[in-house]
Coordinates of C-alpha atoms in Angstrom, one line a residue:
X108 CA -33.4 -5.4 -10.9
X109 CA -35.5 -7.4 -12.7
X110 CA -36.0 -6.1 -16.4
X111 CA -39.3 -7.1 -18.3
X112 CA -37.7 -6.4 -21.6
X113 CA -35.1 -8.4 -22.7
X114 CA -31.5 -6.9 -24.2
X115 CA -31.6 -8.4 -27.8
X116 CA -35.1 -7.2 -28.3
X117 CA -33.5 -3.5 -28.3
X118 CA -32.5 -1.4 -30.8
X119 CA -29.1 -1.1 -29.3
X120 CA -28.4 -4.9 -30.0
X121 CA -30.1 -5.2 -33.4
X122 CA -27.5 -2.2 -34.6
X123 CA -24.3 -4.1 -33.1
X124 CA -25.4 -7.1 -35.0
X125 CA -26.1 -5.0 -38.4
X126 CA -22.6 -3.6 -37.5
X127 CA -20.9 -6.9 -37.4
X128 CA -21.0 -7.5 -41.0
X129 CA -18.7 -3.9 -41.5
X130 CA -15.9 -5.1 -39.1
X131 CA -15.6 -8.2 -40.9
X132 CA -14.7 -6.4 -44.1
X133 CA -12.0 -4.6 -42.4
X134 CA -8.7 -6.2 -41.7
X135 CA -7.2 -5.4 -38.3
X136 CA -3.8 -4.3 -39.9
X137 CA -5.8 -1.6 -41.4
X138 CA -7.3 -0.7 -37.6
X139 CA -4.2 -0.6 -36.2
X140 CA -2.6 1.7 -39.1
X141 CA -5.2 4.5 -38.0
X142 CA -2.1 6.3 -35.2
X143 CA -5.6 8.1 -33.9
X144 CA -7.8 5.3 -33.3
X145 CA -5.0 3.5 -31.8
X146 CA -4.0 6.1 -29.3
X147 CA -7.6 6.5 -27.9
X148 CA -7.7 2.7 -26.7
X149 CA -4.9 3.2 -24.2
X150 CA -6.2 3.8 -21.1
X151 CA -4.4 3.6 -17.5
X152 CA -5.6 4.2 -14.2
X153 CA -3.6 3.6 -11.1
X154 CA -0.5 1.8 -12.3
X155 CA -2.5 0.0 -14.7
X156 CA -2.4 0.7 -18.5
X157 CA -5.2 -1.1 -21.1
X158 CA -4.0 -0.8 -25.0
X159 CA -7.2 -2.5 -26.6
X160 CA -6.1 -1.2 -30.1
X161 CA -5.7 -5.1 -31.3
X162 CA -9.5 -5.4 -30.8
X163 CA -11.6 -6.0 -33.9
X164 CA -13.5 -2.7 -33.4
X165 CA -13.3 0.9 -34.4
X166 CA -14.9 4.2 -32.9
X167 CA -18.3 3.2 -34.1
X168 CA -18.0 -0.2 -32.6
X169 CA -17.4 1.5 -29.3
X170 CA -20.4 3.9 -29.7
X171 CA -22.9 1.0 -30.0
X172 CA -21.4 -0.4 -27.2
X173 CA -21.9 2.1 -24.9
X174 CA -25.4 2.7 -26.7
X175 CA -25.6 -1.3 -25.8
X176 CA -24.8 -0.3 -21.9
X177 CA -27.7 2.3 -21.8
X178 CA -30.1 0.3 -23.2
X179 CA -29.1 -2.5 -20.3
X180 CA -29.2 0.4 -17.9
X181 CA -25.8 -0.6 -16.8
X182 CA -25.0 2.9 -15.0
X183 CA -28.3 2.4 -12.7
X184 CA -27.4 -1.3 -11.8
X185 CA -24.2 -0.3 -10.7
X186 CA -25.6 2.4 -8.9
X187 CA -27.9 -0.2 -7.6
X188 CA -24.9 -2.5 -6.2
X189 CA -22.7 0.3 -4.6
X190 CA -26.1 0.7 -2.7
X191 CA -27.3 -2.5 -0.9
X192 CA -30.1 -3.1 -3.4
X193 CA -30.9 -6.7 -4.1
X194 CA -29.8 -7.5 -7.6
X195 CA -29.2 -10.9 -6.5
X196 CA -32.8 -11.5 -7.5
X197 CA -32.7 -15.3 -7.1
X198 CA -31.7 -15.4 -3.2
X199 CA -33.0 -11.5 -3.1
X200 CA -29.8 -10.7 -1.8
X201 CA -27.4 -7.3 -1.9
X202 CA -24.0 -8.0 -3.8
X203 CA -21.5 -6.2 -1.7
X204 CA -18.3 -8.0 -2.2
X205 CA -17.1 -4.1 -2.6
X206 CA -17.5 -3.3 1.1
X207 CA -15.4 -6.3 1.9
X208 CA -12.3 -3.4 1.1
X209 CA -14.4 0.0 1.7
X210 CA -12.4 2.5 4.1
X211 CA -13.3 2.4 7.4
X212 CA -15.3 5.7 7.1
X213 CA -17.0 4.6 4.3
X214 CA -21.0 4.1 4.0
X215 CA -22.5 1.1 2.2
X216 CA -26.0 0.6 3.6
X217 CA -27.8 -3.2 3.0
X218 CA -31.5 -3.0 4.2
X219 CA -30.9 -0.2 5.6
X220 CA -27.8 -0.8 7.9
X221 CA -24.0 0.2 6.8
X222 CA -22.5 -2.7 6.4
X223 CA -18.8 -1.4 6.6
X224 CA -18.6 -1.0 10.6
X225 CA -19.2 -4.9 10.7
X226 CA -16.5 -5.6 7.9
X227 CA -13.9 -3.6 10.1
X228 CA -14.8 -5.4 13.0
X229 CA -13.9 -8.6 11.5
X230 CA -11.1 -7.5 10.0
X231 CA -9.5 -6.2 13.1
X232 CA -10.4 -9.7 14.9
X233 CA -8.4 -11.2 11.9
X234 CA -5.4 -8.4 12.4
X235 CA -5.4 -8.8 16.4
X236 CA -5.0 -12.7 16.0
X237 CA -2.6 -13.2 12.9
X238 CA -0.4 -11.1 15.2
X239 CA -0.5 -13.0 18.1
X240 CA -0.1 -16.1 16.2
X241 CA 2.9 -14.9 14.2
X242 CA 4.5 -13.4 17.6
X243 CA 3.8 -16.8 19.4
X244 CA 1.3 -15.2 22.0
X245 CA -0.6 -17.8 20.7
X246 CA 1.0 -21.5 20.6
X247 CA -0.2 -24.6 20.0
X248 CA -1.0 -27.6 22.5
X249 CA 2.0 -28.3 23.3
X250 CA 3.9 -24.8 23.8
X251 CA 5.6 -24.7 20.2
X252 CA 4.5 -21.4 17.8
X253 CA 2.2 -22.3 14.8
X254 CA 4.0 -21.4 11.7
X255 CA 2.5 -24.0 9.4
X256 CA -1.1 -23.1 8.1
X257 CA -3.5 -25.2 5.8
X258 CA -7.0 -23.5 5.1
X259 CA -9.4 -26.4 3.9
X260 CA -12.2 -24.5 1.2
X261 CA -13.3 -25.1 -2.0
X262 CA -14.3 -23.0 -5.4
X263 CA -14.0 -19.3 -4.0
X264 CA -12.8 -20.5 -0.7
X265 CA -9.6 -22.0 -2.4
X266 CA -8.9 -20.1 -6.1
X267 CA -9.3 -16.6 -5.1
X268 CA -6.9 -16.8 -1.6
X269 CA -4.5 -19.3 -3.9
X270 CA -4.2 -16.6 -6.7
X271 CA -3.4 -14.0 -4.2
X272 CA -0.9 -16.1 -2.6
X273 CA 0.9 -17.4 -5.2
X274 CA 1.3 -13.4 -6.5
X275 CA 3.2 -12.7 -3.3
X276 CA 5.4 -15.8 -2.6
X277 CA 8.3 -14.2 -4.5
X278 CA 7.4 -10.5 -3.7
X279 CA 10.6 -8.7 -1.6
X280 CA 8.2 -7.0 1.1
X281 CA 6.0 -10.6 1.6
X282 CA 8.8 -12.7 1.5
X283 CA 10.5 -10.7 4.7
X284 CA 7.2 -11.1 6.3
X285 CA 6.5 -14.6 5.6
X286 CA 9.8 -16.1 6.6
X287 CA 9.9 -19.3 8.1
X288 CA 6.4 -19.9 7.6
X289 CA 4.4 -22.0 5.4
X290 CA 0.1 -21.7 4.1
X291 CA -1.2 -24.8 2.3
X292 CA -4.3 -24.9 0.5
X293 CA -6.6 -28.2 1.0
X294 CA -9.8 -28.0 -1.3
X295 CA -10.2 -31.7 -3.3
X296 CA -11.9 -34.5 -1.6
X297 CA -9.3 -36.7 -3.0
X298 CA -7.4 -37.8 0.0
X299 CA -4.2 -37.3 -2.3
X300 CA -4.7 -33.7 -1.8
X301 CA -4.5 -34.2 2.0
X302 CA -1.8 -36.5 1.8
X303 CA 0.2 -33.5 -0.2
X304 CA -0.7 -30.7 2.3
X305 CA 0.2 -32.4 5.6
X306 CA 3.6 -34.3 3.9
X307 CA 6.5 -32.7 6.0
X308 CA 4.7 -31.0 8.7
X309 CA 3.8 -31.2 12.5
X310 CA 0.4 -31.2 14.2
X311 CA 2.3 -29.5 16.9
X312 CA 3.2 -26.5 14.4
X313 CA -0.2 -26.3 12.6
X314 CA -2.8 -24.4 12.4
X315 CA -5.7 -25.5 10.6
X316 CA -8.6 -22.5 9.1
X317 CA -12.0 -24.4 8.0
X318 CA -13.6 -22.3 5.6
X319 CA -17.4 -23.0 4.9
X320 CA -20.0 -20.6 5.3
X321 CA -22.9 -22.6 6.6
X322 CA -20.4 -25.4 7.9
X323 CA -21.9 -28.1 5.9
X324 CA -20.1 -28.1 2.5
X325 CA -19.5 -31.7 1.7
X326 CA -15.7 -31.8 0.9
X327 CA -14.8 -29.1 2.7
X328 CA -15.7 -30.8 6.1
X329 CA -14.9 -34.3 5.6
X330 CA -11.3 -32.7 4.9
X331 CA -11.9 -30.7 8.0
X332 CA -13.0 -34.0 9.9
X333 CA -9.7 -35.7 8.2
X334 CA -7.5 -33.0 9.5
X335 CA -9.1 -32.9 13.3
X336 CA -8.5 -36.6 13.5
X337 CA -4.5 -36.2 12.0
X338 CA -4.6 -33.4 15.1
X339 CA -6.1 -35.3 17.8
X340 CA -4.2 -38.9 17.1
X341 CA -0.5 -36.8 17.5
X342 CA -1.8 -34.5 20.3
X343 CA -5.7 -35.8 22.0
X344 CA -8.7 -34.4 21.1
X345 CA -8.5 -31.2 23.5
X346 CA -5.9 -29.8 20.9
X347 CA -8.6 -29.3 18.6
X348 CA -9.3 -25.7 19.9
X349 CA -5.8 -25.1 19.7
X350 CA -4.9 -25.8 16.1
X351 CA -8.1 -25.3 14.2
X352 CA -10.3 -22.1 13.7
X353 CA -13.1 -21.5 11.6
X354 CA -14.5 -19.1 8.8
X355 CA -18.2 -19.6 8.8
X356 CA -21.4 -18.0 10.4
X357 CA -22.9 -20.9 12.1
X358 CA -21.4 -20.7 15.3
X359 CA -23.2 -23.6 16.3
X360 CA -21.8 -26.3 14.0
X361 CA -18.3 -24.5 14.7
X362 CA -18.8 -25.2 18.2
X363 CA -20.1 -28.7 17.5
X364 CA -16.8 -29.8 15.7
X365 CA -14.9 -28.5 18.6
X366 CA -13.9 -25.1 17.5
X367 CA -14.0 -22.5 19.9
X368 CA -17.0 -20.1 18.6
X369 CA -14.8 -16.9 19.8
X370 CA -12.1 -18.5 17.2
X371 CA -15.1 -18.0 14.2
X372 CA -14.4 -15.3 11.9
X373 CA -17.4 -14.0 10.0
X374 CA -18.4 -13.3 6.4
X375 CA -22.2 -12.5 5.2
X376 CA -25.0 -13.6 2.7
X377 CA -24.0 -10.6 0.7
X378 CA -20.7 -12.0 -0.1
X379 CA -20.3 -14.5 -2.7
X380 CA -18.3 -17.1 -2.8
X381 CA -16.3 -16.5 -6.0
X382 CA -16.2 -12.7 -4.6
X383 CA -14.7 -13.2 -1.1
X384 CA -10.9 -13.5 -1.3
X385 CA -11.3 -10.0 0.5
X386 CA -13.5 -11.3 3.6
X387 CA -12.1 -13.5 6.0
X388 CA -11.9 -16.3 3.3
X389 CA -8.9 -15.0 1.6
X390 CA -7.6 -12.5 4.6
X391 CA -7.1 -14.8 7.3
X392 CA -5.0 -17.0 6.1
X393 CA -3.3 -14.7 3.8
X394 CA -2.6 -12.5 7.0
X395 CA -1.5 -15.4 8.7
X396 CA 1.4 -16.3 6.3
X397 CA 2.3 -12.4 5.3
X398 CA 1.1 -10.3 8.3
X399 CA -1.9 -7.8 7.9
X400 CA -0.2 -4.6 6.8
X401 CA 0.6 -6.8 3.6
X402 CA -2.5 -7.9 2.8
X403 CA -4.3 -4.4 3.5
X404 CA -2.2 -3.0 0.5
X405 CA -4.5 -5.9 -1.2
X406 CA -7.5 -4.6 0.2
X407 CA -6.7 -1.0 -0.6
X408 CA -6.0 -1.9 -4.3
X409 CA -9.4 -3.6 -5.1
X410 CA -10.6 -0.9 -3.1
X411 CA -9.5 1.6 -5.8
X412 CA -10.5 0.1 -8.6
X413 CA -14.0 -0.2 -7.2
X414 CA -13.8 3.3 -6.9
X415 CA -13.0 3.7 -10.6
X416 CA -15.6 1.1 -11.6
X417 CA -18.3 3.4 -9.8
X418 CA -17.5 6.8 -10.9
X419 CA -14.9 6.7 -14.4
X420 CA -17.2 7.7 -17.3
X421 CA -17.3 4.5 -19.5
X422 CA -15.3 5.7 -21.5
X423 CA -12.5 5.8 -19.6
X424 CA -13.6 2.8 -17.3
X425 CA -11.2 -0.4 -17.5
X426 CA -13.8 -2.8 -16.3
X427 CA -16.8 -1.6 -18.4
X428 CA -14.6 -1.5 -21.3
X429 CA -13.3 -5.4 -20.9
X430 CA -16.7 -6.1 -20.1
X431 CA -18.2 -4.4 -23.4
X432 CA -15.3 -5.8 -25.4
X433 CA -15.9 -9.2 -24.4
X434 CA -19.8 -9.2 -24.7
X435 CA -18.7 -8.1 -28.6
X436 CA -16.6 -11.0 -28.6
X437 CA -18.7 -13.8 -27.2
X438 CA -22.5 -12.6 -28.1
X439 CA -21.3 -10.8 -31.5
X440 CA -18.4 -12.1 -33.2
X441 CA -19.1 -15.4 -32.3
X442 CA -15.6 -16.3 -30.5
X443 CA -16.7 -18.1 -27.5
X444 CA -13.1 -18.8 -25.7
X445 CA -10.9 -16.3 -24.1
X446 CA -7.4 -17.3 -23.5
X447 CA -5.9 -15.3 -20.1
X448 CA -1.8 -15.0 -20.8
X449 CA 0.1 -13.5 -18.0
X450 CA 3.5 -12.7 -18.6
X451 CA 4.2 -13.6 -15.2
X452 CA 5.3 -16.7 -13.2
X453 CA 3.6 -15.1 -10.0
X454 CA -0.1 -14.3 -12.2
X455 CA 0.3 -18.5 -12.6
X456 CA -3.0 -19.2 -10.9
X457 CA -4.9 -16.0 -12.1
X458 CA -6.8 -17.7 -14.8
X459 CA -8.2 -20.5 -12.9
X460 CA -9.8 -17.9 -10.7
X461 CA -11.2 -15.8 -13.5
X462 CA -12.4 -19.2 -14.7
X463 CA -14.5 -19.2 -11.7
X464 CA -15.1 -15.4 -11.2
X465 CA -15.9 -15.1 -14.9
X466 CA -17.6 -18.6 -15.6
X467 CA -19.7 -19.2 -12.6
X468 CA -21.2 -16.0 -12.5
X469 CA -21.8 -15.7 -16.7
X470 CA -22.6 -19.2 -16.5
X471 CA -26.1 -19.0 -17.9
X472 CA -28.1 -19.6 -20.7
X473 CA -31.3 -17.4 -19.4
X474 CA -32.0 -13.9 -19.0
X475 CA -32.4 -12.7 -15.3
X476 CA -36.0 -13.6 -15.5
X477 CA -35.5 -17.0 -16.8
X478 CA -36.1 -16.7 -20.2
X479 CA -33.6 -18.6 -22.6
X480 CA -31.5 -16.7 -24.8
X481 CA -30.7 -17.1 -28.4
X482 CA -27.3 -16.1 -28.2
X483 CA -24.5 -17.2 -26.5
X484 CA -23.3 -15.5 -23.2
X485 CA -20.3 -16.4 -21.5
X486 CA -16.8 -17.3 -22.6
X487 CA -14.4 -20.2 -21.8
X488 CA -11.8 -19.1 -20.1
X489 CA -8.5 -21.0 -20.4
X490 CA -4.8 -19.8 -19.8
X491 CA -1.4 -20.0 -19.0
X492 CA 1.4 -17.9 -18.2
X493 CA 4.2 -17.0 -20.9
X494 CA 6.1 -18.0 -22.5
X495 CA 5.1 -21.7 -21.0
X496 CA 1.4 -21.2 -23.2
X497 CA 3.8 -20.6 -26.3
X498 CA 5.1 -23.9 -26.3
X499 CA 1.8 -25.2 -25.4
X500 CA -1.3 -23.9 -26.6
X501 CA -0.4 -20.7 -29.1
X502 CA -0.3 -23.1 -32.4
X503 CA -3.8 -23.4 -32.7
X504 CA -4.4 -19.6 -31.6
X505 CA -1.8 -18.3 -34.6
X506 CA -3.1 -21.0 -37.2
X507 CA -5.9 -23.0 -36.1
X508 CA -8.5 -21.3 -34.3
X509 CA -10.3 -17.3 -33.6
X510 CA -9.3 -17.0 -30.0
X511 CA -9.6 -13.8 -28.3
X512 CA -6.6 -13.3 -25.5
X513 CA -5.6 -11.2 -22.4
X514 CA -1.8 -10.9 -22.6
X515 CA -1.1 -9.3 -19.3
X516 CA 2.6 -8.3 -18.3
X517 CA 4.4 -6.6 -15.2
X518 CA 6.9 -3.9 -15.9
X519 CA 9.2 -4.6 -13.2
X520 CA 10.1 -8.1 -12.3
X521 CA 9.7 -9.1 -8.3
X522 CA 12.9 -11.0 -8.9
X523 CA 14.8 -9.3 -11.4
X524 CA 18.0 -11.3 -13.2
X525 CA 21.1 -9.4 -14.7
X526 CA 23.7 -12.4 -16.3
X527 CA 27.2 -10.7 -17.0
X528 CA 27.5 -11.2 -20.7
X529 CA 23.9 -11.4 -21.9
X530 CA 22.4 -8.8 -24.2
X531 CA 19.2 -8.6 -22.2
X532 CA 17.7 -9.4 -18.6
X533 CA 15.7 -12.0 -18.1
X534 CA 12.7 -10.2 -17.5
X535 CA 13.7 -8.4 -20.7
X536 CA 13.3 -11.7 -22.5
X537 CA 10.2 -12.4 -21.4
X538 CA 8.9 -9.2 -22.3
X539 CA 10.1 -9.3 -25.4
X540 CA 7.9 -12.3 -26.0
X541 CA 5.2 -10.3 -24.4
X542 CA 5.0 -7.8 -27.3
X543 CA 5.9 -9.8 -30.1
X544 CA 3.4 -12.1 -29.4
X545 CA 0.1 -10.0 -30.1
X546 CA 1.8 -8.1 -32.9
X547 CA 2.3 -11.5 -34.5
X548 CA -1.3 -12.2 -34.2
X549 CA -2.8 -8.5 -35.1
X550 CA -0.5 -8.5 -38.2
X551 CA -0.3 -11.8 -39.5
X552 CA 1.5 -12.8 -42.5
X553 CA 0.7 -13.9 -45.5
X554 CA 1.2 -17.8 -46.2
X555 CA 3.8 -17.7 -43.2
X556 CA 3.7 -20.7 -40.3
X557 CA 6.3 -19.5 -38.1
X558 CA 7.2 -16.2 -36.8
X559 CA 10.2 -15.2 -35.3
X560 CA 10.2 -13.1 -32.4
X561 CA 11.6 -9.2 -32.8
X562 CA 14.3 -7.7 -30.7
X563 CA 13.5 -7.0 -27.1
X564 CA 11.2 -4.4 -25.9
X565 CA 10.4 -2.6 -22.3
X566 CA 7.5 -4.3 -19.9
X567 CA 3.6 -3.6 -20.9
X568 CA 0.5 -5.4 -20.8
X569 CA -1.6 -6.3 -23.5
X570 CA -4.8 -8.1 -24.2
X571 CA -5.5 -9.2 -28.0
X572 CA -7.8 -11.0 -30.0
X573 CA -6.4 -13.2 -32.4
X574 CA -8.1 -14.1 -35.8
X575 CA -5.8 -16.0 -38.5
X576 CA -6.9 -17.1 -41.5
X577 CA -6.9 -20.5 -42.1
X578 CA -6.1 -20.6 -45.6
X579 CA -3.6 -17.8 -46.0
X580 CA -2.9 -17.0 -42.7
X581 CA -3.3 -13.3 -43.4
X582 CA -6.2 -12.1 -41.6
X583 CA -5.5 -11.8 -37.9
X584 CA -8.0 -11.2 -35.5
X585 CA -7.9 -8.3 -32.2
X586 CA -7.3 -7.4 -29.0
X587 CA -6.4 -5.2 -25.9
X588 CA -3.2 -5.2 -24.2
X589 CA -3.3 -4.4 -20.3
X590 CA 0.0 -3.3 -18.7

């Protein structure tokens, strides 16, 4: 899919560059007064609502961004990915993480072979193994139930699964399925991380999942050897095969390590590490904790947005719109960072996960052909759940620097609290902040240095672009909102 032409040489790119001056003349407050514009910038799909009306963009901007997508042949590239073309030209591989959550009867080819049956063979193996462990049919070397799991991995083998685990921990259904069990993640080669993970655990009731595609990742394998010694010292070397399993494709090294190759769960070279949470990398430890039926719902949700991304027109396509607006903010308006602000403590590990997905994917300064680019590409992602972030770095966002912000809210709390005598519930108090902060950033206030929050509202999700003026503080930025 490599192209000989560079996107910044196209008329669509140059048209957007010229358009920046027009947008700079318009205050976001004026853009927000256009009700037709604002209504057109609210889109929903499958329970997710995106409001990007606070982005520093008008109809003309969006038309030009869609022209840029056409110039980049975005639709053809999406089709190429879903068709299994080798769009990863660096490694000459397909990019098919979409196959990891595809329905069983789907057909997704790589090198002429439908890979979906292979995916479901592994998923069925995970379902069977996790049910045996959870039910007590599979026990440890001393006959005790394996109720504690430590997943060893780093990068995508850690950040994605940890994000999903954290998001599920206080979900009422997930709580019931996880009762009496615990899941921990060991990533850092620092021995402190090892000490924290094994603290309070009994080797007799612990199952270790070693996640390494090649079984050669330095940090992961050192941690794996450390926990192998922990198990062996307590239960004997013969216990390793009952207390350690692998997610890997290198069965030779798996067996040499002491793990039964029959207890190795495969994934494929067309799965990038940062996209691997829907493979055995994430599904195995999560299924051991919550049961496969809970994790399967997560896979179905991912498949739903995959199909939306593939088939929805760009004007209504959530991933495409967010991607185009990101390019607009970074490469044209010149804002290098994005704050990811989930107003949900369950999503506290979302920003670190997106940091890898986005910054590792877009962390390049050259084109696909290796040509140095004369403009900034990827954005710097950071974030913290609201309202914690409000007492940390929001001061800079309000009165210091221009930082695009994605505000993410959840309509219904996993753990609602209603206190007698309180005017609002705890969740409504949270969501009043969620609604107030984007508006405070978008509208601004001349000469104000502290913003009182308005009265409570219900819940939504907003993604905002903040642009405070450092002299009069009357020029807010733009943003988008997702609920």
